Short mmCIF file of N, CA and C in Angstrom, two decimals:
data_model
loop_
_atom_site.label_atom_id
_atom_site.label_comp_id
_atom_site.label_asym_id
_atom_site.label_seq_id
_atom_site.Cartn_x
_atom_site.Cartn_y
_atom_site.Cartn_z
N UNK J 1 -14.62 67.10 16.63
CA UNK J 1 -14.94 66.11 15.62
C UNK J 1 -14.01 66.26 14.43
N UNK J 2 -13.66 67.47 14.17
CA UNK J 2 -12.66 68.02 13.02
C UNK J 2 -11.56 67.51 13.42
N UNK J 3 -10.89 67.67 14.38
CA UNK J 3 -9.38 67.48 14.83
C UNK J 3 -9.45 65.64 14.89
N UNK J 4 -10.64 64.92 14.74
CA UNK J 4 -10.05 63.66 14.74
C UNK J 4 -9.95 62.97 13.20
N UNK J 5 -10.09 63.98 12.18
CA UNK J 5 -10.47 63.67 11.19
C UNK J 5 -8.29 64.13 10.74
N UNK J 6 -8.35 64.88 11.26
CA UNK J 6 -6.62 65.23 10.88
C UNK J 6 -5.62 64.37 11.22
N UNK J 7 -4.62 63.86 10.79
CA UNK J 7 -3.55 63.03 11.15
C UNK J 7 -3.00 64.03 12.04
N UNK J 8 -2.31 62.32 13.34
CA UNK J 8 -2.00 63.44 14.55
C UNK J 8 -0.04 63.86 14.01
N UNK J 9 0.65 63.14 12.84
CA UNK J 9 1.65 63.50 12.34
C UNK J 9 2.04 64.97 11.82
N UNK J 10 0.82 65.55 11.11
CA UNK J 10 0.96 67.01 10.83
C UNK J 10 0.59 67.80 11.33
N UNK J 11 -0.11 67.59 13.21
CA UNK J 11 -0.35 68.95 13.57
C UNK J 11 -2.00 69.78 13.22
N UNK J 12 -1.30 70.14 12.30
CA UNK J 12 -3.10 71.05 12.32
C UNK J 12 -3.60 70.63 10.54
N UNK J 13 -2.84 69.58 10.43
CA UNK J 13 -3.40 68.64 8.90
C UNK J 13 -2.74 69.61 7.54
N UNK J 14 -1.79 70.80 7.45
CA UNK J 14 -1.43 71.45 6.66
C UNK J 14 0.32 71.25 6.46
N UNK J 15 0.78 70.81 5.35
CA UNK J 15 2.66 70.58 5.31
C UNK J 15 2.50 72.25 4.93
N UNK J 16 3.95 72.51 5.75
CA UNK J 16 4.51 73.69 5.14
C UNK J 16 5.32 73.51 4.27
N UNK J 17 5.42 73.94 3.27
CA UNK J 17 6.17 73.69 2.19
C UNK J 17 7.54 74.92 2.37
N UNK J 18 8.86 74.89 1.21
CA UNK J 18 9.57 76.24 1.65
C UNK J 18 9.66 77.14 1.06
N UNK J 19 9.05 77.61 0.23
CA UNK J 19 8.08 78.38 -0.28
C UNK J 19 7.32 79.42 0.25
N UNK J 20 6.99 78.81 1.17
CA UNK J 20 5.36 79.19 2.16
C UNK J 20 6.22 80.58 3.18
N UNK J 21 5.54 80.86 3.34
CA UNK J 21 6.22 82.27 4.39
C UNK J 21 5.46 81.67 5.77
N UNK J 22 6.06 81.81 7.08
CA UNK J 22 5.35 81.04 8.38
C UNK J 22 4.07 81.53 8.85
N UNK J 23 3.57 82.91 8.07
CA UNK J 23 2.39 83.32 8.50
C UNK J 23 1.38 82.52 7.80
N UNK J 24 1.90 82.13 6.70
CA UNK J 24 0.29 81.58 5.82
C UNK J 24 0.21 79.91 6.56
N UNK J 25 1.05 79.60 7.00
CA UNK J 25 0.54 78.46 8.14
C UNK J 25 -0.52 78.75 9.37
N UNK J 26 0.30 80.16 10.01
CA UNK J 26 -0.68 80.16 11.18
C UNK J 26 -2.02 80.85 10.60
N UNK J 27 -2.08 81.64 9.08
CA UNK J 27 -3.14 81.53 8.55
C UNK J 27 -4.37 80.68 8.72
N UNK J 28 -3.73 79.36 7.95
CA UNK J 28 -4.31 78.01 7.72
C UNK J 28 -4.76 77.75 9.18
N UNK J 29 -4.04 77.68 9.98
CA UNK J 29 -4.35 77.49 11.63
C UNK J 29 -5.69 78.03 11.79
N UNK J 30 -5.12 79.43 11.58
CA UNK J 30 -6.39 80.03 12.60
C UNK J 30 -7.86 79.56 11.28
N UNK J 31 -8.01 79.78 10.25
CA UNK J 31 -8.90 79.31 9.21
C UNK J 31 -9.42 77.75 9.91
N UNK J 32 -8.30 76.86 10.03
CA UNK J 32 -8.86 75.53 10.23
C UNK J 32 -10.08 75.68 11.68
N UNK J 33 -9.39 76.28 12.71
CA UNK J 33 -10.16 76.45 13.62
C UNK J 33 -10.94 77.24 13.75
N UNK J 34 -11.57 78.34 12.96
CA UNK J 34 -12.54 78.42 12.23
C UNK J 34 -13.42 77.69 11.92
N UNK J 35 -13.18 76.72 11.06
CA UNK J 35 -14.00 76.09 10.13
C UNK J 35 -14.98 75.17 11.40
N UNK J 36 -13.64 74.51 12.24
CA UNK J 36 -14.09 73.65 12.95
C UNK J 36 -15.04 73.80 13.98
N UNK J 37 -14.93 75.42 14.79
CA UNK J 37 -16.16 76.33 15.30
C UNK J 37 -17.08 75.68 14.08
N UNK J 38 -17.32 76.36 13.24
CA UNK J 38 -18.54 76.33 12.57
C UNK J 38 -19.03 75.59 12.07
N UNK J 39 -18.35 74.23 12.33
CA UNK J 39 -18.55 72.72 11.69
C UNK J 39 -19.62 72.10 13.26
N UNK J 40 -18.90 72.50 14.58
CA UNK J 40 -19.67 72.60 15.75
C UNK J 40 -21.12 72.82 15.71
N UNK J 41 -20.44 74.29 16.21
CA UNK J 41 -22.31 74.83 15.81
C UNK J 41 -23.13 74.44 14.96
N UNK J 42 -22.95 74.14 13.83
CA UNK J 42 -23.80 73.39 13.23
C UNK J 42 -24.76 72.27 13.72
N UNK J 43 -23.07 71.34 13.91
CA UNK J 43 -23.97 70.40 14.87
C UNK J 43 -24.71 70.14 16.05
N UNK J 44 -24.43 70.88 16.58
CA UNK J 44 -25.22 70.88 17.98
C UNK J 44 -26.17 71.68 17.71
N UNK J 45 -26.90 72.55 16.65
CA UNK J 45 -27.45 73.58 16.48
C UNK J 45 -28.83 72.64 16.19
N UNK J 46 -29.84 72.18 17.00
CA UNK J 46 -31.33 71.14 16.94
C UNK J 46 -31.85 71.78 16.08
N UNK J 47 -32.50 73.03 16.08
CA UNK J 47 -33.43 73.43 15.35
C UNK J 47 -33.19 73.64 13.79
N UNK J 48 -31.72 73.76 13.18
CA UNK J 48 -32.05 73.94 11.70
C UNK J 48 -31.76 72.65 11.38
N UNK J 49 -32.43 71.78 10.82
CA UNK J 49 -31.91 70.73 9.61
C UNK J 49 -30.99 70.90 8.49
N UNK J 50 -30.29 70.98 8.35
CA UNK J 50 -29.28 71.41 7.41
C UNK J 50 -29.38 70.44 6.12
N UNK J 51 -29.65 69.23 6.41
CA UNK J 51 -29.68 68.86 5.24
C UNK J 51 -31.14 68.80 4.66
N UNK J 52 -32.01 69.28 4.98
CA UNK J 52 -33.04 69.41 4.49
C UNK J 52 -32.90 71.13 3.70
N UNK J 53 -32.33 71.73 3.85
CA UNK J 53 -31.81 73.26 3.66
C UNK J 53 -32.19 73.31 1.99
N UNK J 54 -31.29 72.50 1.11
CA UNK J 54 -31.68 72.94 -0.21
C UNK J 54 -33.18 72.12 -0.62
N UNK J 55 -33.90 71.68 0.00
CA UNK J 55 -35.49 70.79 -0.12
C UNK J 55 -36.36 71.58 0.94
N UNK J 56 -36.12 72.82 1.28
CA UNK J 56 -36.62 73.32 2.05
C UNK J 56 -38.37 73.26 1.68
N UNK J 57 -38.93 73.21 0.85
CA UNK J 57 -39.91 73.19 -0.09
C UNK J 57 -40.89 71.94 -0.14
N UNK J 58 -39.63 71.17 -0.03
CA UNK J 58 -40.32 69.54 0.24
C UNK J 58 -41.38 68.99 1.55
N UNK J 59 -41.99 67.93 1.13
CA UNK J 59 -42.39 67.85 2.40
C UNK J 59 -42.20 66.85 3.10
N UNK J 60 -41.74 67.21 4.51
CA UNK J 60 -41.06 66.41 5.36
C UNK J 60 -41.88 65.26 6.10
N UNK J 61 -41.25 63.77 6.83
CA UNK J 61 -41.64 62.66 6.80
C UNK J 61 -43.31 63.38 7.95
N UNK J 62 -42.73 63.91 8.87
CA UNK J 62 -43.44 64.70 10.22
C UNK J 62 -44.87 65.41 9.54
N UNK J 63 -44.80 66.22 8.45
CA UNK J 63 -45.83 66.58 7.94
C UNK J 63 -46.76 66.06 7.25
N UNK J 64 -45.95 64.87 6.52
CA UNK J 64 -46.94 64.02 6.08
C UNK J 64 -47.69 63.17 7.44
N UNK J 65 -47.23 62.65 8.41
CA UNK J 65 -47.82 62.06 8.92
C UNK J 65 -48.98 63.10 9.55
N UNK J 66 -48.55 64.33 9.97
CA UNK J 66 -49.87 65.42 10.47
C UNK J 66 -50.90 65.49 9.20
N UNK J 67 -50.74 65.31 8.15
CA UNK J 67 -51.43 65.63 7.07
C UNK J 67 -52.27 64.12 7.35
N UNK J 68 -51.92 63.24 7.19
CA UNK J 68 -52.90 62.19 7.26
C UNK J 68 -53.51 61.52 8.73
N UNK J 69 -53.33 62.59 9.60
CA UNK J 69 -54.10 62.66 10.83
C UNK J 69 -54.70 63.38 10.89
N UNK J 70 -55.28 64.48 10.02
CA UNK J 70 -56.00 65.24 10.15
C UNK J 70 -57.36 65.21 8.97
N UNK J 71 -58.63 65.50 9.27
CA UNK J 71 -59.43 65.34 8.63
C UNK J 71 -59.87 64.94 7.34
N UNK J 72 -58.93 66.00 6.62
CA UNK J 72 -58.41 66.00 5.31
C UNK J 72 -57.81 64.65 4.61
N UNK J 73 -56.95 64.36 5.24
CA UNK J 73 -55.98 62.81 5.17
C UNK J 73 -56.51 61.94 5.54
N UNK J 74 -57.93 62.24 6.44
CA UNK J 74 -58.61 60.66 6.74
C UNK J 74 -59.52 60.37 5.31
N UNK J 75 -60.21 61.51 5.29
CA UNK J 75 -60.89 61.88 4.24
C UNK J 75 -60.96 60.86 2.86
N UNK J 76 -59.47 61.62 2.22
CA UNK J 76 -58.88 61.55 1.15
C UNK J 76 -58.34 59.84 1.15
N UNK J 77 -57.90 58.98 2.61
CA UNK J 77 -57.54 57.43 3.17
C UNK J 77 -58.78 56.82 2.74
N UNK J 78 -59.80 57.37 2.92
CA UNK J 78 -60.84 56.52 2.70
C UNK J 78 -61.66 56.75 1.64
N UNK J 79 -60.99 57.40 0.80
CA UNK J 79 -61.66 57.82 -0.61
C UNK J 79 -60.67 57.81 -1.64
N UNK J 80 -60.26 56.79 -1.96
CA UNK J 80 -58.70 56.75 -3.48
C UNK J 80 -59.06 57.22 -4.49
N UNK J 81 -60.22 57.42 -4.94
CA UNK J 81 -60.81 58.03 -6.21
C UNK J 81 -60.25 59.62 -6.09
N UNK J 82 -60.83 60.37 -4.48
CA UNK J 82 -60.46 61.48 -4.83
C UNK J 82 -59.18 62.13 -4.51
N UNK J 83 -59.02 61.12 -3.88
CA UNK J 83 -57.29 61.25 -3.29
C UNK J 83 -56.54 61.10 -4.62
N UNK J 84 -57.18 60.61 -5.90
CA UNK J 84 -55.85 60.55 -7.48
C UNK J 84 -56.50 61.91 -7.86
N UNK J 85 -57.88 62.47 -7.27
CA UNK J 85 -58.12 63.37 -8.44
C UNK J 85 -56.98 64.57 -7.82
N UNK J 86 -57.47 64.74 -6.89
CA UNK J 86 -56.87 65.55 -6.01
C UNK J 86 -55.31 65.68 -6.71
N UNK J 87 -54.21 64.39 -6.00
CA UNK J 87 -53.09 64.43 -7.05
C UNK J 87 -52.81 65.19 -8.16
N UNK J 88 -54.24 64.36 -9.00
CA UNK J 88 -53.58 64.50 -10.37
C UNK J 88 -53.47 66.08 -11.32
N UNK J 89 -54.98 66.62 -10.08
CA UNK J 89 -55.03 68.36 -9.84
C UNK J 89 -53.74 68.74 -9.70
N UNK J 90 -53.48 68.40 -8.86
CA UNK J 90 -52.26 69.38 -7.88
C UNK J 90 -50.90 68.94 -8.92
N UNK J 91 -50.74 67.84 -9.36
CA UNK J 91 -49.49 67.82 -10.67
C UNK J 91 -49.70 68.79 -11.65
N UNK J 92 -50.84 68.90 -11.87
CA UNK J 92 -51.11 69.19 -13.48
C UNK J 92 -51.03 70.74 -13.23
N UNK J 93 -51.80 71.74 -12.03
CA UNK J 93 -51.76 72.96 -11.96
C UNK J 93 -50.11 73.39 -11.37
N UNK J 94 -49.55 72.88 -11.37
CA UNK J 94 -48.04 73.07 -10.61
C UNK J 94 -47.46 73.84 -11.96
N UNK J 95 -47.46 73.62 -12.75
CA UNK J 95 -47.30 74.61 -14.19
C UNK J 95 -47.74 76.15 -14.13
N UNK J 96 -48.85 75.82 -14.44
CA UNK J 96 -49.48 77.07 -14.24
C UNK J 96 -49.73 78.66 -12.88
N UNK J 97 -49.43 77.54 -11.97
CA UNK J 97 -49.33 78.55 -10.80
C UNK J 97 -48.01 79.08 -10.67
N UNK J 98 -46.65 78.23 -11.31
CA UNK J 98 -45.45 78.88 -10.72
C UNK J 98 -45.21 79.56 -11.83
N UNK J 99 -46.15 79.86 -13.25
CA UNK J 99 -46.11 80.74 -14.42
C UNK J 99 -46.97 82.29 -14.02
N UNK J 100 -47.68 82.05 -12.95
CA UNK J 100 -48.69 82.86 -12.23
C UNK J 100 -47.88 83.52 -11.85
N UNK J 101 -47.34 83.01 -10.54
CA UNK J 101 -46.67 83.49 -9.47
C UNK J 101 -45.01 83.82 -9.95
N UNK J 102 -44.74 83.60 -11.00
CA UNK J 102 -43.25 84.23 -11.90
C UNK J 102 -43.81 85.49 -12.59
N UNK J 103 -44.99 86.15 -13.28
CA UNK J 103 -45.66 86.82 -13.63
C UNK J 103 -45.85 87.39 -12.70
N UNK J 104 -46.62 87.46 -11.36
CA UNK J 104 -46.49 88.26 -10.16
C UNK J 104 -45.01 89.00 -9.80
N UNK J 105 -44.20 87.77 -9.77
CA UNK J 105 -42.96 88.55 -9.18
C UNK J 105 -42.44 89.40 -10.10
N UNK J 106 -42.31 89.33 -11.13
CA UNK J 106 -42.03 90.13 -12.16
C UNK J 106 -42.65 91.55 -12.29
N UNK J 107 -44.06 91.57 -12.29
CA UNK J 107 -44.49 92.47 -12.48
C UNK J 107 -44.62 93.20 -10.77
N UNK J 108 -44.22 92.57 -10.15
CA UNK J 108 -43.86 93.70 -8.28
C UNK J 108 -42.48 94.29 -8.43
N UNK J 109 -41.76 93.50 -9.00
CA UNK J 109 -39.85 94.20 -9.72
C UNK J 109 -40.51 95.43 -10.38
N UNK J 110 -41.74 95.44 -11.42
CA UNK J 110 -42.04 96.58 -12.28
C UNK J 110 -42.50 97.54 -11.63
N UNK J 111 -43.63 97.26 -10.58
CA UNK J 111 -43.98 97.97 -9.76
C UNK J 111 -42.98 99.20 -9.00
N UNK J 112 -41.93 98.80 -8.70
CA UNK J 112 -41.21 99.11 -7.74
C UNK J 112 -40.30 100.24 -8.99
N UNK J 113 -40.26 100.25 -10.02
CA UNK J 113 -39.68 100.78 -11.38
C UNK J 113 -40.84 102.09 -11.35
N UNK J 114 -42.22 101.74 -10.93
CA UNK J 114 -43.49 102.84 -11.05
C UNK J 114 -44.62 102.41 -11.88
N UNK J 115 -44.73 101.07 -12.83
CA UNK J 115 -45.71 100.88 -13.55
C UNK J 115 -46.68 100.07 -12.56
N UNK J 116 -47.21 100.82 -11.66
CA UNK J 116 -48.15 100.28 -11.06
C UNK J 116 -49.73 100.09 -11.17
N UNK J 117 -50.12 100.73 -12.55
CA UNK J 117 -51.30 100.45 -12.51
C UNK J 117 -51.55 98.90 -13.71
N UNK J 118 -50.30 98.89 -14.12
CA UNK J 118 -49.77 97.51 -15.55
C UNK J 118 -50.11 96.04 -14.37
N UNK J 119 -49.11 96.87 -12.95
CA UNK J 119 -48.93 95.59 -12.33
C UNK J 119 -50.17 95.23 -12.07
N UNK J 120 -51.53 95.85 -11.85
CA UNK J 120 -52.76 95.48 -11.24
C UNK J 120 -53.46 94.90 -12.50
N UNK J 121 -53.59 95.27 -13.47
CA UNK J 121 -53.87 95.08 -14.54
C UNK J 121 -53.77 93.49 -15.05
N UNK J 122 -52.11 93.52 -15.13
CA UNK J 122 -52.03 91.74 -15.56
C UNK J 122 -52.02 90.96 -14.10
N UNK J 123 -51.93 91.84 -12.89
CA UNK J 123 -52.42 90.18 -12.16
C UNK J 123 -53.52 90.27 -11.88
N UNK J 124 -54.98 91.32 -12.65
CA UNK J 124 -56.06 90.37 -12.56
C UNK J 124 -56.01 89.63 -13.49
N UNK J 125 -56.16 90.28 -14.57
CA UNK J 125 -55.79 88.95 -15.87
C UNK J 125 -55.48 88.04 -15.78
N UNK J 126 -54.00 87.72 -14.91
CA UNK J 126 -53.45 86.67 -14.79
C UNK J 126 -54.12 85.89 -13.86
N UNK J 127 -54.48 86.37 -12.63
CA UNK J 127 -55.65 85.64 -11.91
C UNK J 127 -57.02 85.21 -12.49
N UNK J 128 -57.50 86.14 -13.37
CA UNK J 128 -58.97 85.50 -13.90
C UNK J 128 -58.52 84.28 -15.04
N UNK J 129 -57.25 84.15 -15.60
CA UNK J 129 -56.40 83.39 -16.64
C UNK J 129 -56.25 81.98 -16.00
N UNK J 130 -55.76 82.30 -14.66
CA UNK J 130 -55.18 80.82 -13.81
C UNK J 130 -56.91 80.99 -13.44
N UNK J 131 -57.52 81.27 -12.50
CA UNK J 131 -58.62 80.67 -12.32
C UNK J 131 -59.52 79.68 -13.05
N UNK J 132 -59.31 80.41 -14.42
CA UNK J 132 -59.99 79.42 -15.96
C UNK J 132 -59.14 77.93 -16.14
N UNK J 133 -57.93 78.55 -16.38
CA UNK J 133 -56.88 77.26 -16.68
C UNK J 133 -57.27 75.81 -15.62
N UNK J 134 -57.28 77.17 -14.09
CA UNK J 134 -57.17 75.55 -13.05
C UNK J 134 -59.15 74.92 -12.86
N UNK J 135 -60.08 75.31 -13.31
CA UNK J 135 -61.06 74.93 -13.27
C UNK J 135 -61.14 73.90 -14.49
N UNK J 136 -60.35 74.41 -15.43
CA UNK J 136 -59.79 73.52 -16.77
C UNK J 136 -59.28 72.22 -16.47
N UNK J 137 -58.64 72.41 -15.47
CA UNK J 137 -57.27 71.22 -15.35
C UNK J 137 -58.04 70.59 -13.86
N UNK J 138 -59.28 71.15 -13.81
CA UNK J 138 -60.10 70.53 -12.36
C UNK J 138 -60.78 69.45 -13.70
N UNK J 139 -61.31 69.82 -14.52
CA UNK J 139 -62.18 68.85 -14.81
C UNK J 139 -61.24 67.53 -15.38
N UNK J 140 -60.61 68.03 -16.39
CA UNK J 140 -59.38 67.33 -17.13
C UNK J 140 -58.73 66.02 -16.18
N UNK J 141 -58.53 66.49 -14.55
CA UNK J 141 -58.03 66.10 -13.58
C UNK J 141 -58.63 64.65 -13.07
N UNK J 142 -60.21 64.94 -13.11
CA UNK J 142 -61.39 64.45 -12.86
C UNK J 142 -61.56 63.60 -14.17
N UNK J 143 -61.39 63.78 -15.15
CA UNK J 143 -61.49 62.64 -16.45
C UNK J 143 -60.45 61.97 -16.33
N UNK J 144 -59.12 62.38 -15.66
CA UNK J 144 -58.31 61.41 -16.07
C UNK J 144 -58.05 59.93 -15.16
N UNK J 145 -58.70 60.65 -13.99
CA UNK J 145 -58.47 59.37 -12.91
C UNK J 145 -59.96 58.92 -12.91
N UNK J 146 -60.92 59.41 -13.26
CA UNK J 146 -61.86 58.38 -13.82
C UNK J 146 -61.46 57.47 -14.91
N UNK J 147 -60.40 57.49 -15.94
CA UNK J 147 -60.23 56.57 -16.74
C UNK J 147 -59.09 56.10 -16.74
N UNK J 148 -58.46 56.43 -15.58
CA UNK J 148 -57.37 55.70 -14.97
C UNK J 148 -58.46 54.50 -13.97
N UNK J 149 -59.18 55.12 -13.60
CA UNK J 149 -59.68 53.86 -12.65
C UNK J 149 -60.68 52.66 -12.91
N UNK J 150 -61.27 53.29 -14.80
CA UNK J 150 -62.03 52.50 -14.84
C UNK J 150 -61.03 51.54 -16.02
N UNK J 151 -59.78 52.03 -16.31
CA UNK J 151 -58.97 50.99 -16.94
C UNK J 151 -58.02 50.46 -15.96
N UNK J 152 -58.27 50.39 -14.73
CA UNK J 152 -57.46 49.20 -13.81
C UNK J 152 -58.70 48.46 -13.81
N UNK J 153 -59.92 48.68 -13.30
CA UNK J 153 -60.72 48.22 -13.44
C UNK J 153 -60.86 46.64 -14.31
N UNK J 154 -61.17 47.13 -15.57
CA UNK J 154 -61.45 46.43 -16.91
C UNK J 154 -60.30 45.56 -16.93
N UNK J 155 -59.08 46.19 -17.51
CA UNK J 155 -57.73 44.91 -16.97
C UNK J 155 -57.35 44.57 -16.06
N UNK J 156 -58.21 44.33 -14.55
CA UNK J 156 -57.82 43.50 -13.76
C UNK J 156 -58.96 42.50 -14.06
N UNK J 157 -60.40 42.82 -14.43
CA UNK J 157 -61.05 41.86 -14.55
C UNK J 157 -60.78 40.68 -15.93
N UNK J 158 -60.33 41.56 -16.94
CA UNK J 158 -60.21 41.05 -18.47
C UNK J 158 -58.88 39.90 -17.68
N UNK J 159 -57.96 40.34 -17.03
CA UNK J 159 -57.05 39.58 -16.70
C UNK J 159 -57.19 38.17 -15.47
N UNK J 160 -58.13 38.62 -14.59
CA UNK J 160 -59.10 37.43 -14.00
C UNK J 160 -59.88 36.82 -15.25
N UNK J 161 -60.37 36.97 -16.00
CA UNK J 161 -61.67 36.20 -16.83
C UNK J 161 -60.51 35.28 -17.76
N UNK J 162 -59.10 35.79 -18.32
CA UNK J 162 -58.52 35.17 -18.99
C UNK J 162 -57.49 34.23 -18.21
N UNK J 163 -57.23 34.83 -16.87
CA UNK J 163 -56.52 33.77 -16.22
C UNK J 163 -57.46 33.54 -14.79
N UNK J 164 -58.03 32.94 -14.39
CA UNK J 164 -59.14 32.57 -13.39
C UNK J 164 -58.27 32.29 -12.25
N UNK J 165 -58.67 32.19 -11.40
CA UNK J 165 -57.70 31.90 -10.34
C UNK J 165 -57.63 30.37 -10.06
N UNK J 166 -58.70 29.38 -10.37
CA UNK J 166 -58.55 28.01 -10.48
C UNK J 166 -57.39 27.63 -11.59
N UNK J 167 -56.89 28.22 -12.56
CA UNK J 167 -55.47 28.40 -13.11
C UNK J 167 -54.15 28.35 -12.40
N UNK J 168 -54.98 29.28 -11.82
CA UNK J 168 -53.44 29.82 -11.01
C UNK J 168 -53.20 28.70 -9.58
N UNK J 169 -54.14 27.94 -9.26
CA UNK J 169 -53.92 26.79 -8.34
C UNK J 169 -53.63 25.68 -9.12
N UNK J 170 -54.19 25.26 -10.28
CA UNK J 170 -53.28 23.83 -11.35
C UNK J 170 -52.42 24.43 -11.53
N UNK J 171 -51.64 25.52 -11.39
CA UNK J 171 -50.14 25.87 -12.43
C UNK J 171 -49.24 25.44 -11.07
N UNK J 172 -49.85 26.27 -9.88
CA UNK J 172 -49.37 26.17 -8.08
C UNK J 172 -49.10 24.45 -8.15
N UNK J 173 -50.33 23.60 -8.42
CA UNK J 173 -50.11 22.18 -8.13
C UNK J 173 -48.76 21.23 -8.69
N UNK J 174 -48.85 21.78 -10.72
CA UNK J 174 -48.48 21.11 -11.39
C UNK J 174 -46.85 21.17 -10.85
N UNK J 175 -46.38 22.54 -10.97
CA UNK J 175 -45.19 23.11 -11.13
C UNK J 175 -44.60 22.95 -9.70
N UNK J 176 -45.33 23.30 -8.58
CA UNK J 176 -44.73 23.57 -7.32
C UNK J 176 -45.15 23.17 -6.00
N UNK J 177 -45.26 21.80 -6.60
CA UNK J 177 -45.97 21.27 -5.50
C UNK J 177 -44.79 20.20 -5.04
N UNK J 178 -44.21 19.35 -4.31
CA UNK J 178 -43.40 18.31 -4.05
C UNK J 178 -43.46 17.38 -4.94
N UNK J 179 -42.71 16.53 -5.45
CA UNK J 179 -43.00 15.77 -6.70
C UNK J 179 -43.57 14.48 -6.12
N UNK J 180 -43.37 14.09 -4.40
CA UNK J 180 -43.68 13.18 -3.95
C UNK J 180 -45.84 13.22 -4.29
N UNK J 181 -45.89 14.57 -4.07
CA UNK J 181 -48.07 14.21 -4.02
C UNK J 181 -48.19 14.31 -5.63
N UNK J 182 -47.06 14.42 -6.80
CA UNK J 182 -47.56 14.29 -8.10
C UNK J 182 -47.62 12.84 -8.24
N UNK J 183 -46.32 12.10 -8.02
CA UNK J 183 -46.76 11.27 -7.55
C UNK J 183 -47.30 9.57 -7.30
N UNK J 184 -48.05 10.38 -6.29
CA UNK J 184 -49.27 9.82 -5.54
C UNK J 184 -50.30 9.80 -6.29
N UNK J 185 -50.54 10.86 -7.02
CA UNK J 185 -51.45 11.18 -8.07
C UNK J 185 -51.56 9.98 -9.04
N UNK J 186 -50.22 9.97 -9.85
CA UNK J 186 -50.38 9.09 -10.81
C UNK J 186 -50.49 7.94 -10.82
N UNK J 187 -50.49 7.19 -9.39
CA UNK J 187 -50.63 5.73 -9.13
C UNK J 187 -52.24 5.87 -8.22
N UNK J 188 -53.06 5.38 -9.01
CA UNK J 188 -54.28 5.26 -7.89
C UNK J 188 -54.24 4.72 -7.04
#
């Protein structure tokens, strides 16, 4: 796949200049074919995704669809209320747990130094700390998509009561209707 990417004029895609001493060509040689091994393997290689490599973390199209085939995902499909609380949980504690879990790693680096009874120390703390915070950010979570939902609510209705939908069929008639049935209209 490499070698069709090289012009077939230069050979192995490198000018020697005169300068160059003839080894740092067959250098370049053997390097190019190198590269091109390992440009191979790559590709033919099924099991790693490579470009998923730096999103390794993310979640992929395959998992979401297992996620909403499974109990959980039917669950949460047929319940939008708790499917935002849920969300709006899981945004809001994403702070706090990777401040947790940076505090953990930190204090296992210390561990490994000998302050091991410090390390037990602040990650209960830090666990009884995040436990509080995320029961915090449970309720917080829970107020907010309750008043996220009861203000779609209110302005979808405030916005029906001020524009009715019998509106929205005279505006359909007036504006976009054929001019031939307006008309028709105006001649009895």
């Amino acid at each position: 796949m490499v070698e069709a990417l090289i012009p077939k004029e230069t050979g192995v895609g490198f000018r020697m200049t005169k300068e160059e001493p003839p080894s740092t060509s067959k250098d370049l040689q053997e390097l190019q074919k190198k590269l091109s091994l390992l440009v191979e393997s790559i590709q033919n290689n099924s099991k790693v995704d490579f470009l998923a490599l730096p999103f390794t973390w993310a979640i992929t199209t395959a998992q979401m669809v297992a996620f909403m085939k499974s109990p959980v995902g039917q669950y949460l499909d047929r319940h939008p209320f708790m499917a935002l609380t849920v969300l709006v949980f899981v945004v809001m504690s994403a702070i706090p747990v990777g401040f947790f879990l940076l505090i953990v790693v930190l204090t296992s680096l210390a561990a490994f130094v000998g302050v091991i009874l410090l390390e037990g120390l602040v990650i209960s703390v830090g666990g009884l700390s995040l436990l509080c915070v995320l029961c915090g950010l449970s309720f917080v979570s829970l107020a907010m998509s309750g008043t996220i939902i009861v203000s779609y609510v209110v302005v979808s209705s405030l916005v029906n009561y001020w524009f009715p939908p019998s509106l929205h069929i005279r505006i359909v008639e007036r504006f976009y209707l054929p001019s031939t049935s307006v008309t028709a209209r105006s001649h009895p």
